[in-house]
Amino acid sequence: MLISKMAAEGGGKEMNEIKTQFTTREGVYKLLTHSEYSRPNRVPFNSQGSNPVKVSFVNVNDQSGNGDRICFNVGRELYFYIYKGVRKAADLSKPIDKRIYKGTQPTCHDFNHLTATAESVSLLVGFSAGQVQLIDPIKKETSKLFNEERLIDKSRVTCVKWVPGSESLFLVSHASGNMYLYNVEHTCGTTAPHYQLLKQGENYSVHTCKSKSTRNPLLKWTVGEGALNEFAFSPDGKFLACVSQDGFLRVFNFDAVELHGTMKSYFGGLLCVCWSPDGKYIVAGGEDDLVTVWSFLDCRVIARGHGHKSWVSVVAFDHYTTSVEESDPIEFSGSDEDFQDQMIHFGRDRANSTQSRLSKRNSTDSRPVSVTYRFGSVGQDTQLCLWDLTEDILFPHLPLSRTRTHTNVMYATSPPAGATIITNTSSNTTNGNSSGANTPGINSLSTALPRSNSLPHSASTTATANNTNKAGGGIGSGIMDSAIATGVSKFATLSLHDRKERQHEKDHKRNHSMGHISSKSSDKLNLLTKTKTDPAKTLGTLLCPRMEDVPLLEPLICKKIAHERLTVLIFLEDCLVTACQEGFICTWARPGKVGLLSSQNQASSPSGTVV
């Protein structure tokens, strides 16, 4: 009792103490106190009722070699500074630009990296009342205001991003559940827009703006129920992942305006989403306190991570720690037919259009690769977690398999009807060459697992997916796979294993309070969620497998690093950046990078807490 009281008062070195360094296999990450950015007076911001602090970076490639710029919002204020990172201490007395807004607050922002120069940058800022502003904080200009009269959408802007590769197109999501595509060159019009249906699918629709002359918005997306909390473009810019308050991750082919796949949270809304550097995996976090890893190619959950004690507010991959290693050349064994099957898998992988920066690091097609993905998460529990996604999770049937997961023995007791189709397809895997999963080249990472080792699939879904794969389609067939898989799994061609488990759902629901969306969600959302996407109906399906049906990751580190809820996590080359709701943006030097800070600053720097 005394200890907890002391901890609450900040006395002593208890569990409640905020960490200033932590250790991973790479070494020690250290908080650089002199590199902290905040409001110039460094006074903690009273965060009650305000929008989350967000941070955006851009590099303007100026001649001095110090081209990084940082933008962050705190309450009604927006700041733009030179970011010195691990090199020099922050000088908060000289913001390049500072803006204070009345009647509305900035909620999110994004730089256009294509057009940024030392003389000019294009920064989009979304606001709590629904407007979007285009500003140039170097020239100190405000060039345009979109949705100024709030005729397009009156709800809070939740996320704004430039469309990858475009100098003029940007996408904006709102708490209304709508997303709008804008062109900076076009006006918004003086009357409310009229729309015409372009495409409709399961729980989403896309409309075009109907007018005589081209005007904004170009497109209106209505996605799911409740707020659309965040979206993220794939590394190649072709796909868009959206997470909503209804608990669904929806992944769209952005140009074709088609749904590629979906996933449901364990419960509650999903709040954040990010892509792996090669576009093969998506991680989402939210009100179930979990991080969920979803395979883009297989359209299914492959792992969950549990470390946070409250809602997960940001997930991000660390591009600089994700490692790629070449393995020995693959050996084929089995019949000629098996060999042909493997080559078809291989061809499909190579034709896959979800290319990545990682693929350039492995140009030899004769060798399979081993990849460890590093990602991080921060939450309302004030904790930072780092996670590794390793081969034994990606391919649980390999010798590295973790026995605590049930994926390897899924059909041991009750093979589903038609299981012969499944085992025929993957019988080759027991020889140790692991069939499609270890096909050469970086793109092999997400090849479908042998179905006998994967989560419960309906036999018909598996057969259809395998047939489509053998037809050799690329992303196109992937979309068809996911559409069929989602449809079939949702409308109950369940395997015997699933049907058995369904009998226990009432107990499971009672034990895990699955029927309840978080009390912070509105009554309207509760009603909609129960009628349209009852969690008990998705639990145990491909959309939302049970906890025991997928590997459970444990964090590499899980450290309390702030007093207030965390709202930012960004991985940079020399450091990682976090921010909390009090308005403090912290720089953590990567191992070996702390010496870059000038010596006089370093001398007065505190040694930090040893973790």
Coordinates of C-alpha atoms in Angstrom, one line a residue:
M1 CA 0.0 0.0 0.0
L2 CA 2.8 2.3 1.0
I3 CA 4.7 1.5 -2.2
S4 CA 1.8 2.2 -4.5
K5 CA 1.2 5.5 -2.6
M6 CA 4.8 6.5 -3.1
A7 CA 4.7 5.6 -6.7
A8 CA 1.6 7.7 -7.2
E9 CA 3.4 10.6 -5.6
G10 CA 6.4 10.0 -7.8
G11 CA 8.7 9.0 -4.9
G12 CA 11.2 6.2 -5.0
K13 CA 12.2 4.0 -8.0
E14 CA 9.0 1.9 -8.3
M15 CA 7.1 0.4 -11.2
N16 CA 5.5 3.8 -11.9
E17 CA 8.9 5.4 -12.7
I18 CA 9.3 6.8 -16.3
K19 CA 12.1 5.1 -18.2
T20 CA 14.8 7.1 -20.0
Q21 CA 16.5 4.2 -21.7
F22 CA 15.8 0.6 -22.6
T23 CA 17.8 -2.3 -24.1
T24 CA 17.1 -4.6 -27.0
R25 CA 19.3 -7.0 -28.9
E26 CA 20.7 -4.1 -30.9
G27 CA 21.8 -2.2 -27.8
V28 CA 20.7 0.7 -25.6
Y29 CA 18.1 3.3 -26.8
K30 CA 18.5 6.5 -24.8
L31 CA 16.2 9.5 -24.3
L32 CA 17.9 12.7 -25.4
T33 CA 16.6 15.3 -23.0
H34 CA 18.1 18.2 -24.9
S35 CA 16.3 17.1 -28.1
E36 CA 12.8 17.4 -26.6
Y37 CA 10.4 19.5 -28.6
S38 CA 7.4 21.2 -27.1
R39 CA 5.7 24.6 -26.9
P40 CA 8.4 27.3 -26.4
N41 CA 7.6 27.7 -22.6
R42 CA 8.0 23.9 -22.0
V43 CA 4.9 24.0 -19.8
P44 CA 2.9 20.8 -19.9
F45 CA -0.3 21.2 -21.9
N46 CA -3.6 20.7 -20.1
S47 CA -4.8 18.0 -22.4
Q48 CA -8.4 17.6 -21.2
G49 CA -10.8 17.5 -24.1
S50 CA -8.2 18.4 -26.7
N51 CA -7.3 16.5 -29.8
P52 CA -4.3 14.1 -29.9
V53 CA -0.8 15.7 -30.3
K54 CA 0.5 14.6 -33.7
V55 CA 3.9 14.9 -35.4
S56 CA 4.9 15.1 -39.1
F57 CA 8.4 15.2 -40.6
V58 CA 9.7 16.3 -43.9
N59 CA 13.2 16.6 -45.4
V60 CA 13.8 19.7 -47.5
N61 CA 17.3 18.8 -48.7
D62 CA 18.9 22.1 -47.9
Q63 CA 22.6 22.8 -48.4
S64 CA 23.5 22.8 -44.7
G65 CA 22.9 19.1 -44.4
N66 CA 20.2 19.8 -41.7
G67 CA 17.1 19.4 -43.9
D68 CA 14.8 17.7 -41.4
R69 CA 11.7 19.7 -40.4
I70 CA 9.1 18.9 -37.7
C71 CA 5.5 20.0 -37.4
F72 CA 3.3 19.3 -34.3
N73 CA 0.0 20.4 -32.9
V74 CA -0.7 21.1 -29.3
G75 CA -4.3 22.2 -28.5
R76 CA -5.1 25.2 -30.7
E77 CA -1.5 25.7 -31.6
L78 CA 0.6 24.4 -34.6
Y79 CA 4.4 24.6 -34.6
F80 CA 7.0 24.2 -37.4
Y81 CA 10.7 23.8 -36.4
I82 CA 14.1 22.7 -37.8
Y83 CA 14.5 19.2 -36.3
K84 CA 18.0 18.6 -35.1
G85 CA 17.4 15.1 -33.8
V86 CA 20.4 13.4 -32.3
R87 CA 22.8 16.0 -33.7
K88 CA 22.1 19.2 -31.7
A89 CA 19.8 20.4 -28.9
A90 CA 16.4 21.7 -29.8
D91 CA 16.1 25.5 -29.9
L92 CA 12.5 26.1 -29.0
S93 CA 12.8 29.9 -29.0
K94 CA 13.0 30.0 -32.8
P95 CA 10.0 28.3 -34.5
I96 CA 10.0 28.8 -38.3
D97 CA 6.3 29.1 -38.1
K98 CA 3.7 29.2 -35.3
R99 CA -0.1 29.4 -35.7
I100 CA -2.9 29.7 -33.1
Y101 CA -6.4 28.8 -34.3
K102 CA -9.7 30.1 -32.9
G103 CA -12.9 28.1 -32.8
T104 CA -11.3 24.9 -34.1
Q105 CA -8.2 22.8 -33.3
P106 CA -5.7 21.1 -35.6
T107 CA -6.2 17.3 -35.4
C108 CA -3.7 15.9 -38.0
H109 CA -1.3 17.0 -40.7
D110 CA 0.9 15.7 -43.6
F111 CA 3.7 17.1 -45.7
N112 CA 4.0 16.5 -49.5
H113 CA 7.5 14.9 -49.7
L114 CA 7.5 15.2 -53.5
T115 CA 7.3 19.0 -53.7
A116 CA 9.3 19.9 -50.6
T117 CA 12.3 22.3 -51.1
A118 CA 14.3 24.5 -48.8
E119 CA 12.2 27.4 -50.0
S120 CA 8.7 25.9 -49.9
V121 CA 6.7 23.0 -48.4
S122 CA 3.1 22.0 -48.8
L123 CA 1.5 21.1 -45.5
L124 CA -2.1 19.8 -45.1
V125 CA -3.8 20.4 -41.8
G126 CA -7.1 18.8 -40.8
F127 CA -9.3 20.4 -38.1
S128 CA -11.8 19.4 -35.4
A129 CA -14.6 21.2 -37.2
G130 CA -14.0 19.4 -40.5
Q131 CA -12.0 21.9 -42.6
V132 CA -8.7 21.1 -44.3
Q133 CA -6.1 23.9 -44.8
L134 CA -3.1 23.9 -47.2
I135 CA -0.3 26.0 -45.8
D136 CA 3.4 26.7 -46.5
P137 CA 5.1 27.2 -43.2
I138 CA 8.4 28.3 -44.8
K139 CA 6.8 31.1 -46.9
K140 CA 4.3 31.5 -44.1
E141 CA 1.4 31.4 -46.6
T142 CA -2.1 30.0 -46.3
S143 CA -2.9 29.1 -49.9
K144 CA -6.2 27.3 -49.6
L145 CA -9.0 26.2 -47.3
F146 CA -11.1 23.1 -48.2
N147 CA -14.6 22.4 -46.8
E148 CA -14.5 25.9 -45.5
E149 CA -18.3 26.2 -45.2
R150 CA -18.4 22.6 -43.9
L151 CA -20.8 21.7 -46.8
I152 CA -18.9 18.5 -47.6
D153 CA -18.6 17.2 -44.0
K154 CA -19.2 18.7 -40.6
S155 CA -17.4 16.1 -38.5
R156 CA -13.8 16.1 -37.2
V157 CA -11.0 15.3 -39.6
T158 CA -9.4 12.1 -38.3
C159 CA -6.6 11.6 -40.9
V160 CA -5.2 13.5 -43.9
K161 CA -2.6 12.2 -46.3
W162 CA -1.2 13.1 -49.7
V163 CA -1.8 10.4 -52.3
P164 CA 1.6 8.7 -52.9
G165 CA 3.3 10.0 -56.0
S166 CA 0.9 12.9 -56.5
E167 CA 1.7 16.6 -56.2
S168 CA -2.0 17.6 -56.0
L169 CA -4.3 14.7 -54.8
F170 CA -5.0 14.2 -51.1
L171 CA -7.3 12.0 -49.1
V172 CA -9.2 13.1 -45.9
S173 CA -11.1 10.9 -43.5
H174 CA -13.7 12.1 -41.0
A175 CA -15.4 11.0 -37.8
S176 CA -18.6 10.6 -39.9
G177 CA -17.0 7.4 -41.5
N178 CA -16.6 9.2 -44.8
M179 CA -13.4 9.7 -46.8
Y180 CA -13.0 12.3 -49.5
L181 CA -10.5 12.6 -52.4
Y182 CA -9.5 16.2 -53.2
N183 CA -7.4 17.9 -55.8
V184 CA -5.6 21.1 -54.6
E185 CA -6.2 22.7 -58.0
H186 CA -10.0 22.5 -57.7
T187 CA -12.5 24.5 -55.7
C188 CA -15.1 23.1 -53.3
G189 CA -18.1 25.0 -54.7
T190 CA -20.6 27.2 -52.9
T191 CA -23.3 24.6 -52.5
A192 CA -23.4 21.1 -50.9
P193 CA -22.1 18.5 -53.4
H194 CA -24.4 16.1 -55.2
Y195 CA -23.2 12.6 -55.6
Q196 CA -23.6 9.7 -58.0
L197 CA -22.9 6.1 -57.0
L198 CA -19.7 4.7 -58.6
K199 CA -19.3 1.4 -56.7
Q200 CA -20.8 -0.4 -53.8
G201 CA -19.8 -3.4 -51.8
E202 CA -20.1 -5.0 -48.4
N203 CA -20.3 -2.1 -45.9
Y204 CA -18.8 0.4 -48.2
S205 CA -19.8 2.6 -51.1
V206 CA -18.0 5.1 -53.4
H207 CA -19.6 8.1 -55.0
T208 CA -18.4 10.6 -57.6
C209 CA -19.3 14.3 -57.3
K210 CA -21.9 15.2 -59.9
S211 CA -21.4 18.8 -61.2
K212 CA -21.0 20.6 -64.6
S213 CA -17.5 21.7 -63.8
T214 CA -14.9 19.6 -61.9
R215 CA -15.0 20.4 -58.2
N216 CA -14.0 18.9 -54.9
P217 CA -14.4 16.3 -53.6
L218 CA -13.6 14.1 -56.6
L219 CA -14.7 11.0 -54.7
K220 CA -16.6 10.3 -51.5
W221 CA -16.0 6.9 -49.7
T222 CA -18.4 5.7 -47.1
V223 CA -16.7 3.0 -45.1
G224 CA -18.2 0.9 -42.3
E225 CA -20.1 2.1 -39.3
G226 CA -19.0 5.0 -37.0
A227 CA -15.8 7.0 -37.3
L228 CA -13.1 6.1 -39.8
N229 CA -10.1 6.5 -37.4
E230 CA -7.1 6.2 -39.6
F231 CA -6.0 5.0 -43.0
A232 CA -2.6 4.2 -44.6
F233 CA -1.4 3.7 -48.2
S234 CA 0.7 0.6 -49.0
P235 CA 4.4 1.2 -49.8
D236 CA 3.6 0.9 -53.6
G237 CA 0.7 3.3 -53.2
K238 CA -1.8 0.9 -54.8
F239 CA -3.7 -0.2 -51.8
L240 CA -5.4 1.6 -48.9
A241 CA -5.9 0.1 -45.4
C242 CA -8.7 1.7 -43.3
V243 CA -9.6 1.1 -39.6
S244 CA -12.9 2.1 -38.2
Q245 CA -14.8 2.4 -35.0
D246 CA -16.9 -0.6 -36.0
G247 CA -13.7 -2.7 -35.3
F248 CA -13.0 -3.6 -39.0
L249 CA -9.8 -3.3 -41.0
R250 CA -10.8 -2.9 -44.6
V251 CA -8.1 -3.0 -47.4
F252 CA -9.0 -1.5 -50.8
N253 CA -7.4 -1.5 -54.2
F254 CA -7.3 2.3 -54.3
D255 CA -7.4 2.9 -58.1
A256 CA -9.8 0.1 -58.9
V257 CA -12.0 1.1 -55.8
E258 CA -12.4 -2.6 -54.9
L259 CA -12.3 -4.3 -51.5
H260 CA -9.3 -6.6 -51.2
G261 CA -9.9 -8.1 -47.7
T262 CA -11.2 -7.4 -44.2
M263 CA -10.4 -8.2 -40.6
K264 CA -12.3 -7.7 -37.3
S265 CA -10.9 -6.6 -34.0
Y266 CA -11.3 -8.9 -31.0
F267 CA -13.6 -6.3 -29.6
G268 CA -14.1 -2.5 -29.8
G269 CA -12.9 -0.1 -32.4
L270 CA -9.6 -0.2 -34.3
L271 CA -7.7 3.1 -33.9
C272 CA -4.5 2.8 -35.9
V273 CA -2.9 0.9 -38.8
C274 CA 0.4 0.6 -40.7
W275 CA 2.0 -1.5 -43.4
S276 CA 5.2 -3.5 -43.4
P277 CA 8.0 -2.0 -45.5
D278 CA 7.4 -4.7 -48.2
G279 CA 3.6 -4.4 -48.2
K280 CA 3.1 -8.0 -47.1
Y281 CA 1.7 -7.4 -43.6
I282 CA -0.6 -4.9 -42.0
V283 CA -0.6 -4.3 -38.2
A284 CA -3.7 -2.7 -36.5
G285 CA -4.3 -1.6 -32.9
G286 CA -7.2 -0.4 -31.0
E287 CA -9.7 -0.7 -28.1
D288 CA -9.0 -4.5 -27.5
D289 CA -5.5 -3.5 -26.2
L290 CA -4.0 -5.8 -28.8
V291 CA -1.8 -5.4 -31.9
T292 CA -3.1 -7.6 -34.7
V293 CA -0.9 -8.8 -37.6
W294 CA -2.8 -9.5 -40.8
S295 CA -1.4 -11.1 -44.0
F296 CA -2.1 -9.1 -47.1
L297 CA -1.8 -12.1 -49.5
D298 CA -3.6 -14.6 -47.4
C299 CA -6.2 -12.1 -46.1
R300 CA -6.1 -13.5 -42.6
V301 CA -4.8 -12.8 -39.0
I302 CA -1.4 -14.5 -38.5
A303 CA -0.6 -13.2 -35.0
R304 CA -1.8 -11.0 -32.1
G305 CA 0.4 -9.2 -29.6
H306 CA -0.6 -8.5 -26.0
G307 CA 1.5 -6.1 -23.9
H308 CA -0.6 -2.9 -23.5
K309 CA -2.9 -2.4 -20.6
S310 CA -5.1 0.1 -22.4
W311 CA -6.1 1.2 -26.0
V312 CA -3.3 1.1 -28.6
S313 CA -3.1 4.5 -30.2
V314 CA -0.2 4.1 -32.8
V315 CA 1.4 1.2 -34.6
A316 CA 4.5 1.7 -36.8
F317 CA 7.1 -0.6 -38.5
D318 CA 10.7 0.1 -38.0
H319 CA 12.1 0.1 -41.6
Y320 CA 15.7 0.4 -40.3
T321 CA 15.6 -2.7 -38.0
T322 CA 13.7 -5.0 -40.2
S323 CA 16.3 -7.5 -41.4
V324 CA 16.6 -9.6 -44.5
E325 CA 19.0 -12.6 -44.6
E326 CA 19.6 -15.1 -47.5
S327 CA 19.3 -18.8 -46.8
D328 CA 20.5 -21.9 -48.6
P329 CA 19.1 -22.6 -52.0
I330 CA 15.8 -24.5 -51.9
E331 CA 15.8 -28.2 -52.6
F332 CA 12.8 -29.7 -54.4
S333 CA 11.6 -33.2 -53.5
G334 CA 8.5 -35.2 -54.2
S335 CA 6.8 -36.0 -57.5
D336 CA 6.9 -34.1 -60.8
E337 CA 3.4 -32.8 -60.1
D338 CA 4.5 -31.4 -56.7
F339 CA 7.5 -29.7 -58.5
Q340 CA 5.2 -28.1 -61.0
D341 CA 2.9 -26.9 -58.2
Q342 CA 5.9 -25.3 -56.4
M343 CA 7.0 -23.5 -59.6
I344 CA 3.5 -22.2 -60.1
H345 CA 3.6 -20.8 -56.6
F346 CA 7.0 -19.3 -57.3
G347 CA 5.8 -17.7 -60.6
R348 CA 2.8 -16.2 -58.9
D349 CA 5.0 -14.7 -56.2
R350 CA 7.3 -13.2 -58.7
A351 CA 4.5 -11.7 -60.7
N352 CA 2.9 -10.2 -57.6
S353 CA 2.7 -6.5 -57.9
T354 CA 3.0 -5.6 -54.2
Q355 CA 6.7 -4.9 -54.7
S356 CA 8.7 -3.3 -52.0
R357 CA 12.0 -1.6 -51.0
L358 CA 12.9 -4.9 -49.3
S359 CA 12.7 -6.8 -52.6
K360 CA 15.6 -4.8 -53.9
R361 CA 17.8 -6.1 -51.1
N362 CA 17.4 -9.6 -52.5
S363 CA 17.8 -9.8 -56.2
T364 CA 18.9 -13.5 -56.4
D365 CA 15.9 -15.6 -57.2
S366 CA 17.8 -18.8 -56.3
R367 CA 17.8 -18.2 -52.6
P368 CA 14.9 -18.0 -50.1
V369 CA 15.1 -15.2 -47.5
S370 CA 14.7 -15.0 -43.8
V371 CA 13.0 -11.8 -42.6
T372 CA 12.5 -10.4 -39.1
Y373 CA 10.1 -7.5 -39.1
R374 CA 10.3 -5.0 -36.2
F375 CA 7.4 -2.9 -35.3
G376 CA 6.4 -0.7 -32.3
S377 CA 3.3 0.5 -30.6
V378 CA 2.3 3.1 -28.1
G379 CA -0.9 3.4 -26.1
Q380 CA -3.1 5.2 -23.7
D381 CA -1.3 3.2 -20.9
T382 CA 1.7 5.5 -21.5
Q383 CA 3.8 2.5 -22.6
L384 CA 6.0 1.9 -25.6
C385 CA 6.2 -1.7 -26.8
L386 CA 8.6 -3.1 -29.4
W387 CA 7.7 -6.4 -31.2
D388 CA 9.5 -8.8 -33.6
L389 CA 7.6 -10.7 -36.2
T390 CA 9.8 -13.7 -36.9
E391 CA 9.9 -16.8 -39.2
D392 CA 8.3 -19.1 -36.6
I393 CA 5.2 -16.9 -36.6
L394 CA 5.1 -16.3 -40.3
F395 CA 5.6 -20.0 -41.1
P396 CA 4.5 -22.0 -38.0
H397 CA 4.9 -25.4 -39.8
L398 CA 8.7 -25.0 -40.0
P399 CA 10.9 -26.7 -37.4
L400 CA 11.1 -23.4 -35.5
S401 CA 7.4 -23.8 -34.7
R402 CA 6.2 -22.7 -31.3
T403 CA 4.3 -25.5 -29.6
R404 CA 2.1 -23.2 -27.6
T405 CA 0.2 -22.3 -30.8
H406 CA -2.6 -24.6 -32.0
T407 CA -2.0 -24.0 -35.6
N408 CA 0.1 -27.2 -36.1
V409 CA -2.5 -29.5 -34.6
M410 CA -5.6 -27.8 -35.9
Y411 CA -7.0 -30.9 -37.7
A412 CA -5.5 -33.6 -35.6
T413 CA -8.7 -34.6 -33.9
S414 CA -11.4 -33.6 -36.3
P415 CA -10.5 -33.3 -40.0
P416 CA -13.1 -31.3 -41.8
A417 CA -15.1 -32.6 -44.7
G418 CA -13.1 -32.5 -47.8
A419 CA -9.8 -32.4 -45.9
T420 CA -8.3 -34.6 -48.6
I421 CA -8.3 -31.7 -50.9
I422 CA -6.3 -29.7 -48.4
T423 CA -3.8 -32.4 -47.5
N424 CA -3.2 -33.3 -51.1
T425 CA -2.2 -29.7 -51.8
S426 CA 0.2 -29.6 -49.0
S427 CA 1.4 -33.2 -48.5
N428 CA 4.7 -32.2 -49.8
T429 CA 5.4 -30.0 -46.8
T430 CA 6.2 -32.8 -44.5
N431 CA 9.4 -33.5 -46.5
G432 CA 10.9 -30.5 -45.0
N433 CA 11.0 -28.3 -48.1
S434 CA 7.8 -26.5 -47.0
S435 CA 6.4 -26.1 -50.5
G436 CA 5.1 -22.7 -51.4
A437 CA 6.1 -21.0 -48.1
N438 CA 9.8 -21.2 -48.9
T439 CA 9.7 -20.4 -52.6
P440 CA 12.8 -18.3 -53.6
G441 CA 12.8 -14.5 -53.6
I442 CA 11.5 -11.9 -51.1
N443 CA 8.0 -12.3 -52.3
S444 CA 7.8 -15.7 -50.9
L445 CA 7.2 -14.4 -47.4
S446 CA 3.4 -14.2 -47.7
T447 CA 2.7 -17.3 -49.8
A448 CA -0.3 -19.1 -48.3
L449 CA 0.6 -21.5 -45.5
P450 CA -0.2 -25.2 -46.2
R451 CA -3.9 -25.3 -45.3
S452 CA -3.5 -28.3 -42.9
N453 CA -1.3 -26.0 -40.8
S454 CA -3.3 -22.8 -41.0
L455 CA -6.3 -21.5 -39.3
P456 CA -9.7 -23.3 -39.8
H457 CA -10.7 -22.8 -43.4
S458 CA -13.7 -24.1 -45.1
A459 CA -12.7 -26.8 -47.6
S460 CA -14.5 -25.1 -50.4
T461 CA -12.7 -21.8 -49.7
T462 CA -9.4 -23.5 -49.7
A463 CA -10.1 -25.4 -52.9
T464 CA -11.2 -22.2 -54.6
A465 CA -8.2 -20.3 -53.4
N466 CA -5.8 -23.0 -54.5
N467 CA -7.4 -23.3 -57.9
T468 CA -7.2 -19.6 -58.4
N469 CA -3.5 -19.5 -57.3
K470 CA -2.7 -22.3 -59.8
A471 CA -4.2 -20.2 -62.5
G472 CA -1.3 -18.0 -61.9
G473 CA -3.1 -14.7 -61.3
G474 CA -1.2 -11.9 -59.5
I475 CA -2.9 -9.3 -57.4
G476 CA -6.1 -9.6 -59.4
S477 CA -6.6 -13.2 -58.4
G478 CA -5.6 -12.2 -54.8
I479 CA -8.6 -9.8 -54.8
M480 CA -10.8 -12.6 -56.1
D481 CA -9.4 -15.0 -53.4
S482 CA -10.2 -12.6 -50.6
A483 CA -13.6 -11.7 -51.9
I484 CA -14.5 -15.4 -52.1
A485 CA -12.8 -16.2 -48.8
T486 CA -14.5 -13.3 -47.0
G487 CA -17.9 -14.1 -48.5
V488 CA -17.7 -17.9 -47.9
S489 CA -16.3 -17.6 -44.3
K490 CA -19.0 -15.0 -43.4
F491 CA -21.9 -16.9 -44.8
A492 CA -21.0 -20.1 -43.0
T493 CA -19.5 -22.8 -45.1
L494 CA -17.7 -23.6 -41.9
S495 CA -15.5 -26.6 -41.3
L496 CA -16.6 -29.3 -38.8
H497 CA -14.0 -27.9 -36.4
D498 CA -15.7 -24.5 -36.6
R499 CA -19.2 -25.9 -36.2
K500 CA -18.1 -27.7 -33.1
E501 CA -16.6 -24.6 -31.6
R502 CA -19.7 -22.6 -32.3
Q503 CA -21.6 -24.7 -29.7
H504 CA -19.3 -23.2 -27.1
E505 CA -19.8 -19.6 -28.2
K506 CA -22.3 -18.7 -25.5
D507 CA -19.8 -19.6 -22.8
H508 CA -17.0 -17.8 -24.6
K509 CA -19.1 -14.7 -25.0
R510 CA -19.9 -14.8 -21.3
N511 CA -16.3 -15.3 -20.2
H512 CA -14.8 -12.7 -22.5
S513 CA -17.5 -10.1 -22.7
M514 CA -17.4 -10.3 -26.4
G515 CA -20.8 -8.7 -26.8
H516 CA -19.7 -5.4 -25.4
I517 CA -18.2 -2.6 -27.4
S518 CA -16.3 -0.1 -25.2
S519 CA -18.5 2.1 -23.1
K520 CA -16.9 5.1 -24.7
S521 CA -18.5 4.3 -28.0
S522 CA -21.9 5.9 -28.6
D523 CA -25.2 4.2 -28.0
K524 CA -25.9 4.5 -31.7
L525 CA -22.7 2.6 -32.5
N526 CA -23.4 0.0 -30.0
L527 CA -26.8 -0.6 -31.6
L528 CA -25.3 -0.7 -35.1
T529 CA -22.5 -3.0 -34.1
K530 CA -24.9 -5.4 -32.5
T531 CA -27.3 -5.5 -35.4
K532 CA -24.8 -5.4 -38.3
T533 CA -21.6 -6.9 -37.0
D534 CA -22.3 -8.9 -33.9
P535 CA -18.9 -9.9 -32.5
A536 CA -20.2 -13.3 -31.6
K537 CA -20.9 -14.0 -35.3
T538 CA -17.4 -13.1 -36.5
L539 CA -15.5 -14.7 -33.6
G540 CA -14.0 -18.0 -34.7
T541 CA -14.1 -17.1 -38.4
L542 CA -11.4 -15.9 -40.7
L543 CA -12.4 -12.4 -39.9
C544 CA -11.7 -12.8 -36.2
P545 CA -10.0 -16.0 -35.1
R546 CA -10.1 -17.0 -31.5
M547 CA -7.2 -16.1 -29.3
E548 CA -6.0 -19.7 -29.0
D549 CA -6.1 -20.1 -32.8
V550 CA -3.3 -17.7 -33.6
P551 CA 0.2 -17.2 -32.1
L552 CA 0.3 -14.7 -29.3
L553 CA 3.3 -12.4 -29.5
E554 CA 5.0 -11.0 -26.4
P555 CA 6.7 -7.6 -26.6
L556 CA 10.5 -7.4 -26.7
I557 CA 10.3 -4.4 -24.4
C558 CA 7.3 -2.8 -22.7
K559 CA 8.2 0.5 -20.9
K560 CA 6.3 3.4 -19.3
I561 CA 7.9 6.4 -21.0
A562 CA 5.4 9.3 -20.2
H563 CA 2.9 10.7 -17.7
E564 CA 0.1 11.2 -20.2
R565 CA -1.2 8.9 -23.0
L566 CA 1.1 8.5 -25.9
T567 CA -0.1 9.7 -29.3
V568 CA 3.0 9.4 -31.6
L569 CA 5.6 6.8 -32.6
I570 CA 7.8 7.4 -35.6
F571 CA 11.0 5.5 -36.6
L572 CA 13.8 7.5 -38.1
E573 CA 17.3 6.4 -39.2
D574 CA 19.1 7.6 -36.1
C575 CA 16.3 7.6 -33.5
L576 CA 12.7 7.0 -32.7
V577 CA 10.3 9.7 -31.8
T578 CA 7.4 9.6 -29.4
A579 CA 5.0 12.2 -28.1
C580 CA 2.4 12.4 -25.3
Q581 CA -0.7 14.3 -24.8
E582 CA 1.1 16.9 -22.6
G583 CA 2.8 18.1 -25.8
F584 CA 6.3 16.8 -25.3
I585 CA 8.0 15.3 -28.4
C586 CA 10.8 13.0 -27.3
T587 CA 13.8 11.7 -29.3
W588 CA 15.3 8.3 -28.4
A589 CA 18.8 7.8 -29.9
R590 CA 19.3 4.4 -31.4
P591 CA 22.2 2.3 -30.1
G592 CA 25.6 4.0 -31.0
K593 CA 23.9 7.2 -32.2
V594 CA 23.9 9.1 -28.9
G595 CA 27.5 10.4 -29.4
L596 CA 26.3 12.5 -32.4
L597 CA 25.0 15.1 -30.0
S598 CA 27.5 17.9 -29.4
S599 CA 29.8 17.2 -26.4
Q600 CA 28.8 20.3 -24.3
N601 CA 25.2 19.2 -24.4
Q602 CA 26.1 15.6 -23.7
A603 CA 28.1 16.5 -20.7
S604 CA 25.1 18.0 -18.9
S605 CA 22.8 15.2 -20.0
P606 CA 21.4 13.0 -17.2
S607 CA 22.6 9.4 -17.2
G608 CA 19.0 8.1 -17.2
T609 CA 17.4 5.1 -15.6
V610 CA 19.0 1.8 -16.2
V611 CA 16.4 -0.7 -17.3

